[in-house]
Tab-separated table of C-alpha atoms in Angstrom:
chain	number	residue	atom	x	y	z
C	1	UNK	CA	-96.374	46.712	244.370
C	2	UNK	CA	-95.576	43.471	246.211
C	3	UNK	CA	-98.334	41.567	247.992
C	4	UNK	CA	-98.222	41.463	251.782
C	5	UNK	CA	-96.923	38.169	253.196
C	6	UNK	CA	-99.301	36.088	255.259
C	7	UNK	CA	-98.810	36.420	259.037
C	8	UNK	CA	-97.134	33.534	260.873
C	9	UNK	CA	-100.407	32.838	262.689
C	10	UNK	CA	-102.139	31.838	259.431
C	11	UNK	CA	-103.812	28.432	259.671
C	12	UNK	CA	-102.471	26.602	256.618
C	13	UNK	CA	-104.941	23.750	257.174
C	14	UNK	CA	-107.876	25.955	256.206
C	15	UNK	CA	-106.405	28.967	254.392
C	16	UNK	CA	-105.449	28.567	250.752
C	17	UNK	CA	-102.113	30.400	250.586
C	18	UNK	CA	-100.332	28.442	247.830
C	19	UNK	CA	-102.930	26.258	246.150
C	20	UNK	CA	-105.061	23.317	247.149
C	21	UNK	CA	-102.099	20.903	246.992
C	22	UNK	CA	-100.341	22.753	249.798
C	23	UNK	CA	-103.483	22.719	251.902
C	24	UNK	CA	-103.880	18.966	251.353
C	25	UNK	CA	-100.221	18.406	252.251
C	26	UNK	CA	-100.576	20.221	255.573
C	27	UNK	CA	-103.834	18.404	256.334
C	28	UNK	CA	-102.099	15.094	255.672
C	29	UNK	CA	-99.211	16.072	257.953
C	30	UNK	CA	-101.677	17.035	260.692
C	31	UNK	CA	-103.576	13.743	260.327
C	32	UNK	CA	-100.300	11.801	260.466
C	33	UNK	CA	-99.275	13.562	263.690
C	34	UNK	CA	-102.679	12.941	265.281
C	35	UNK	CA	-102.520	9.271	264.256
C	36	UNK	CA	-99.009	8.760	265.684
C	37	UNK	CA	-99.710	10.640	268.920
C	38	UNK	CA	-102.947	8.717	269.459
C	39	UNK	CA	-101.213	5.363	269.040
C	40	UNK	CA	-98.419	6.479	271.382
C	41	UNK	CA	-100.915	7.700	273.996
C	42	UNK	CA	-102.841	4.422	273.895
C	43	UNK	CA	-99.617	2.391	274.217
C	44	UNK	CA	-98.436	4.482	277.175
C	45	UNK	CA	-101.905	4.138	278.696
C	46	UNK	CA	-101.558	0.357	278.460
C	47	UNK	CA	-98.078	0.585	279.987
C	48	UNK	CA	-99.178	2.626	282.986
C	49	UNK	CA	-102.542	0.926	283.559
C	50	UNK	CA	-101.531	-2.698	282.947
C	51	UNK	CA	-97.823	-3.021	283.738
C	52	UNK	CA	-94.765	-0.822	283.504
C	53	UNK	CA	-92.837	-3.958	282.559
C	54	UNK	CA	-93.978	-3.295	278.982
C	55	UNK	CA	-91.524	-0.398	278.905
C	56	UNK	CA	-88.499	-2.383	280.103
C	57	UNK	CA	-89.183	-5.789	278.553
C	58	UNK	CA	-86.064	-6.788	276.626
C	59	UNK	CA	-83.941	-3.933	278.003
C	60	UNK	CA	-82.740	-5.301	281.336
C	61	UNK	CA	-79.023	-5.570	281.828
C	62	UNK	CA	-77.213	-8.639	283.126
C	63	UNK	CA	-73.684	-8.556	284.489
C	64	UNK	CA	-73.102	-12.310	284.729
C	65	UNK	CA	-74.288	-15.432	282.910
C	66	UNK	CA	-76.386	-16.487	285.903
C	67	UNK	CA	-78.148	-13.118	286.047
C	68	UNK	CA	-78.600	-13.229	282.268
C	69	UNK	CA	-80.371	-16.574	282.583
C	70	UNK	CA	-82.654	-15.166	285.291
C	71	UNK	CA	-83.392	-12.063	283.218
C	72	UNK	CA	-84.210	-14.152	280.144
C	73	UNK	CA	-86.509	-16.402	282.198
C	74	UNK	CA	-88.248	-13.402	283.774
C	75	UNK	CA	-88.581	-11.702	280.393
C	76	UNK	CA	-90.110	-14.768	278.753
C	77	UNK	CA	-92.646	-15.170	281.570
C	78	UNK	CA	-93.603	-11.487	281.473
C	79	UNK	CA	-93.813	-11.578	277.680
C	80	UNK	CA	-96.296	-14.447	277.804
C	81	UNK	CA	-98.265	-12.770	280.608
C	82	UNK	CA	-98.519	-9.494	278.689
C	83	UNK	CA	-99.055	-10.778	275.152
C	84	UNK	CA	-102.777	-9.938	275.393
C	85	UNK	CA	-101.832	-6.280	275.889
C	86	UNK	CA	-99.788	-6.219	272.703
C	87	UNK	CA	-102.575	-7.956	270.772
C	88	UNK	CA	-105.175	-5.515	272.136
C	89	UNK	CA	-103.012	-2.538	271.162
C	90	UNK	CA	-102.416	-4.007	267.719
C	91	UNK	CA	-106.166	-4.541	267.229
C	92	UNK	CA	-106.825	-0.943	268.305
C	93	UNK	CA	-104.097	0.327	265.969
C	94	UNK	CA	-105.565	-1.617	263.041
C	95	UNK	CA	-109.147	-0.481	263.683
C	96	UNK	CA	-108.082	3.119	264.312
C	97	UNK	CA	-105.941	3.166	261.172
C	98	UNK	CA	-108.609	1.660	258.929
C	99	UNK	CA	-111.398	3.819	260.381
C	100	UNK	CA	-109.232	6.923	260.083
C	101	UNK	CA	-108.500	6.266	256.443
């Protein structure tokens, strides 16, 4: 007599189906996803609340040397204006990572 397989709706975070190591593995994977999605959400929040230039900084195209010079100048100015945003996100990421561990 073979045992019945677990249904696909089984929560592998809380149900011991293949030992405690498997449960710990799935809990770690879940925590890793939550960590990454939280950091992404906070970064996108900064981008939409502070400046959408954070999304395009360093990605603007230039078709001539003169336009390239203007793009580089604009990018450097925006980078210096928005450096506090990157530092704030980095501080949040550090605190969130250490507190989550």
